[in-house]
Amino acid sequence: IGSLLNLHSTKTILLTSNELPSQATATPGPKNLIIQAEYTVQQYYMDWNEKDFVASYALLDPTYQQHYSYDVLLPDYQQTHRSCVSIDNSIMMPNNIVKVFITDNAIEDDLAHPGQTVIHVYQGYFLVQQYPTGPKLSPYLIIQPGEPGNCHT
């Protein structure tokens, strides 16, 4: 997480389906792979915000899905009312994998106070890997306890 302190090029994302850029083609090259990886992360959160949990789950890496079934993740999807996500940085890794660093300010059910919501801040990254069916995501996110979040519905 220490490397997250030196991030640059923050892009705030709160999009609707009409505002998404057209999907990048899968042509080789680091720049196109980074654009496509960032688009895929944006799409994941847009689907989640639109309550299309099946579409969000479908963007997850098959290995991740083997460890976390849809039924296991569904309560987490459902308790989140909205995610305000910023892409903090993206870098190329070996084997055409892109590491996309994000900050997620999520409006979620406050489990300690039923009927109320709280904004939790998650930081970390997604590894985005190319598959024949398209790019897939592996999330590595950690909640930042005590850090005030900012997200509006």
mmCIF file of C-alpha atoms in Angstrom:
data_model
loop_
_atom_site.group_PDB
_atom_site.id
_atom_site.type_symbol
_atom_site.label_atom_id
_atom_site.label_comp_id
_atom_site.label_asym_id
_atom_site.label_seq_id
_atom_site.Cartn_x
_atom_site.Cartn_y
_atom_site.Cartn_z
ATOM 1 C CA ILE A 1 0.000 0.000 0.000
ATOM 2 C CA GLY A 2 2.948 2.355 0.558
ATOM 3 C CA SER A 3 3.368 2.693 -3.191
ATOM 4 C CA LEU A 4 -0.170 4.049 -3.361
ATOM 5 C CA LEU A 5 1.044 7.251 -1.706
ATOM 6 C CA ASN A 6 3.092 8.171 -4.766
ATOM 7 C CA LEU A 7 0.339 7.757 -7.337
ATOM 8 C CA HIS A 8 -0.374 10.334 -9.989
ATOM 9 C CA SER A 9 -2.735 10.944 -12.872
ATOM 10 C CA THR A 10 -5.936 10.551 -10.845
ATOM 11 C CA LYS A 11 -9.059 10.156 -12.952
ATOM 12 C CA THR A 12 -12.405 10.259 -11.160
ATOM 13 C CA ILE A 13 -14.983 7.890 -12.569
ATOM 14 C CA LEU A 14 -18.724 8.196 -12.072
ATOM 15 C CA LEU A 15 -20.164 7.193 -15.402
ATOM 16 C CA THR A 16 -23.404 6.048 -16.890
ATOM 17 C CA SER A 17 -23.539 3.663 -19.821
ATOM 18 C CA ASN A 18 -24.039 6.575 -22.248
ATOM 19 C CA GLU A 19 -20.778 8.221 -21.131
ATOM 20 C CA LEU A 20 -18.352 5.315 -21.511
ATOM 21 C CA PRO A 21 -15.704 5.608 -24.179
ATOM 22 C CA SER A 22 -15.884 3.037 -26.921
ATOM 23 C CA GLN A 23 -14.035 -0.114 -25.909
ATOM 24 C CA ALA A 24 -10.425 -0.270 -26.961
ATOM 25 C CA THR A 25 -9.546 -2.939 -29.467
ATOM 26 C CA ALA A 26 -7.272 -5.761 -28.393
ATOM 27 C CA THR A 27 -4.408 -4.668 -30.622
ATOM 28 C CA PRO A 28 -1.003 -5.359 -29.103
ATOM 29 C CA GLY A 29 0.913 -2.600 -27.405
ATOM 30 C CA PRO A 30 1.186 -1.333 -23.865
ATOM 31 C CA LYS A 31 -0.839 1.845 -24.416
ATOM 32 C CA ASN A 32 -3.828 -0.023 -25.874
ATOM 33 C CA LEU A 33 -3.638 -2.678 -23.167
ATOM 34 C CA ILE A 34 -3.665 0.011 -20.475
ATOM 35 C CA ILE A 35 -6.637 1.777 -22.086
ATOM 36 C CA GLN A 36 -8.513 -1.516 -22.336
ATOM 37 C CA ALA A 37 -7.650 -2.455 -18.737
ATOM 38 C CA GLU A 38 -8.880 0.889 -17.385
ATOM 39 C CA TYR A 39 -12.053 0.570 -19.452
ATOM 40 C CA THR A 40 -12.659 -2.899 -17.995
ATOM 41 C CA VAL A 41 -12.286 -1.612 -14.427
ATOM 42 C CA GLN A 42 -14.687 1.249 -15.249
ATOM 43 C CA GLN A 43 -17.164 -1.235 -16.736
ATOM 44 C CA TYR A 44 -16.952 -3.453 -13.633
ATOM 45 C CA TYR A 45 -17.954 -0.581 -11.347
ATOM 46 C CA MET A 46 -20.531 0.818 -13.756
ATOM 47 C CA ASP A 47 -22.255 -2.587 -13.878
ATOM 48 C CA TRP A 48 -22.079 -2.791 -10.077
ATOM 49 C CA ASN A 49 -23.597 0.699 -9.693
ATOM 50 C CA GLU A 50 -26.393 -0.277 -12.086
ATOM 51 C CA LYS A 51 -27.025 -3.415 -9.961
ATOM 52 C CA ASP A 52 -26.025 -5.702 -12.844
ATOM 53 C CA PHE A 53 -24.102 -8.000 -10.518
ATOM 54 C CA VAL A 54 -23.956 -10.848 -13.043
ATOM 55 C CA ALA A 55 -22.156 -8.576 -15.526
ATOM 56 C CA SER A 56 -19.719 -7.379 -12.829
ATOM 57 C CA TYR A 57 -18.995 -10.938 -11.781
ATOM 58 C CA ALA A 58 -18.472 -12.011 -15.406
ATOM 59 C CA LEU A 59 -15.543 -9.560 -15.654
ATOM 60 C CA LEU A 60 -13.661 -11.307 -12.855
ATOM 61 C CA ASP A 61 -10.763 -13.613 -13.633
ATOM 62 C CA PRO A 62 -11.789 -17.306 -13.898
ATOM 63 C CA THR A 63 -9.271 -18.279 -11.198
ATOM 64 C CA TYR A 64 -10.737 -15.639 -8.873
ATOM 65 C CA GLN A 65 -14.223 -16.971 -9.646
ATOM 66 C CA GLN A 66 -13.086 -20.476 -8.668
ATOM 67 C CA HIS A 67 -12.148 -19.164 -5.218
ATOM 68 C CA TYR A 68 -15.149 -16.822 -4.806
ATOM 69 C CA SER A 69 -18.438 -17.989 -6.255
ATOM 70 C CA TYR A 70 -21.136 -15.563 -7.330
ATOM 71 C CA ASP A 71 -23.260 -16.649 -4.350
ATOM 72 C CA VAL A 72 -20.408 -15.834 -1.952
ATOM 73 C CA LEU A 73 -19.856 -12.349 -3.442
ATOM 74 C CA LEU A 74 -23.541 -11.451 -3.936
ATOM 75 C CA PRO A 75 -24.074 -10.093 -0.372
ATOM 76 C CA ASP A 76 -21.091 -7.742 -0.851
ATOM 77 C CA TYR A 77 -22.507 -6.576 -4.178
ATOM 78 C CA GLN A 78 -25.954 -6.023 -2.666
ATOM 79 C CA GLN A 79 -24.814 -4.058 0.412
ATOM 80 C CA THR A 80 -23.060 -1.477 -1.782
ATOM 81 C CA HIS A 81 -25.417 1.286 -2.894
ATOM 82 C CA ARG A 82 -22.866 3.164 -5.007
ATOM 83 C CA SER A 83 -19.144 3.190 -5.692
ATOM 84 C CA CYS A 84 -17.285 6.367 -6.596
ATOM 85 C CA VAL A 85 -14.037 5.103 -8.076
ATOM 86 C CA SER A 86 -10.897 6.860 -9.197
ATOM 87 C CA ILE A 87 -8.168 5.259 -11.260
ATOM 88 C CA ASP A 88 -4.979 6.456 -9.636
ATOM 89 C CA ASN A 89 -2.393 4.909 -11.956
ATOM 90 C CA SER A 90 -1.883 2.015 -14.366
ATOM 91 C CA ILE A 91 1.329 0.181 -15.187
ATOM 92 C CA MET A 92 2.330 -2.649 -17.493
ATOM 93 C CA MET A 93 3.520 -5.855 -15.866
ATOM 94 C CA PRO A 94 5.194 -8.871 -17.495
ATOM 95 C CA ASN A 95 3.077 -11.109 -19.765
ATOM 96 C CA ASN A 96 0.823 -8.215 -20.906
ATOM 97 C CA ILE A 97 -0.829 -7.939 -17.494
ATOM 98 C CA VAL A 98 -1.886 -4.422 -16.479
ATOM 99 C CA LYS A 99 -1.951 -3.307 -12.848
ATOM 100 C CA VAL A 100 -4.664 -0.680 -12.361
ATOM 101 C CA PHE A 101 -4.455 1.169 -9.010
ATOM 102 C CA ILE A 102 -7.781 2.462 -7.714
ATOM 103 C CA THR A 103 -9.469 4.199 -4.803
ATOM 104 C CA ASP A 104 -13.101 3.191 -4.198
ATOM 105 C CA ASN A 105 -15.340 5.325 -1.993
ATOM 106 C CA ALA A 106 -18.285 2.974 -1.484
ATOM 107 C CA ILE A 107 -21.653 3.879 0.030
ATOM 108 C CA GLU A 108 -22.567 0.687 1.861
ATOM 109 C CA ASP A 109 -25.013 -0.610 4.428
ATOM 110 C CA ASP A 110 -23.720 0.153 7.906
ATOM 111 C CA LEU A 111 -23.806 -3.331 9.387
ATOM 112 C CA ALA A 112 -23.363 -1.911 12.907
ATOM 113 C CA HIS A 113 -26.426 0.345 12.468
ATOM 114 C CA PRO A 114 -29.175 -1.368 10.422
ATOM 115 C CA GLY A 115 -31.016 0.986 8.096
ATOM 116 C CA GLN A 116 -28.082 3.416 7.873
ATOM 117 C CA THR A 117 -25.269 3.763 5.357
ATOM 118 C CA VAL A 118 -21.573 4.511 5.682
ATOM 119 C CA ILE A 119 -18.854 5.423 3.176
ATOM 120 C CA HIS A 120 -15.939 2.989 3.241
ATOM 121 C CA VAL A 121 -12.698 3.732 1.424
ATOM 122 C CA TYR A 122 -10.955 0.849 -0.328
ATOM 123 C CA GLN A 123 -7.533 1.156 -1.943
ATOM 124 C CA GLY A 124 -5.532 -1.279 -3.969
ATOM 125 C CA TYR A 125 -5.371 -2.542 -7.493
ATOM 126 C CA PHE A 126 -6.763 -4.863 -10.116
ATOM 127 C CA LEU A 127 -4.592 -7.135 -12.210
ATOM 128 C CA VAL A 128 -6.077 -7.195 -15.688
ATOM 129 C CA GLN A 129 -5.178 -10.150 -17.852
ATOM 130 C CA GLN A 130 -6.167 -10.911 -21.442
ATOM 131 C CA TYR A 131 -8.238 -14.028 -22.182
ATOM 132 C CA PRO A 132 -9.789 -15.203 -25.467
ATOM 133 C CA THR A 133 -13.136 -13.889 -24.149
ATOM 134 C CA GLY A 134 -11.634 -10.492 -23.278
ATOM 135 C CA PRO A 135 -9.861 -8.869 -20.328
ATOM 136 C CA LYS A 136 -10.561 -10.258 -16.852
ATOM 137 C CA LEU A 137 -9.991 -8.701 -13.420
ATOM 138 C CA SER A 138 -8.375 -9.938 -10.210
ATOM 139 C CA PRO A 139 -9.056 -7.478 -7.357
ATOM 140 C CA TYR A 140 -6.615 -6.750 -4.535
ATOM 141 C CA LEU A 141 -8.382 -4.136 -2.404
ATOM 142 C CA ILE A 142 -8.064 -3.272 1.290
ATOM 143 C CA ILE A 143 -10.478 -1.197 3.363
ATOM 144 C CA GLN A 144 -8.865 1.900 4.870
ATOM 145 C CA PRO A 145 -10.261 2.013 8.431
ATOM 146 C CA GLY A 146 -10.949 5.452 9.813
ATOM 147 C CA GLU A 147 -10.368 7.195 6.490
ATOM 148 C CA PRO A 148 -13.340 9.451 5.639
ATOM 149 C CA GLY A 149 -14.875 8.720 2.267
ATOM 150 C CA ASN A 150 -16.612 10.957 -0.235
ATOM 151 C CA CYS A 151 -19.305 9.695 -2.590
ATOM 152 C CA HIS A 152 -22.675 11.091 -3.647
ATOM 153 C CA THR A 153 -25.637 9.264 -5.107
#
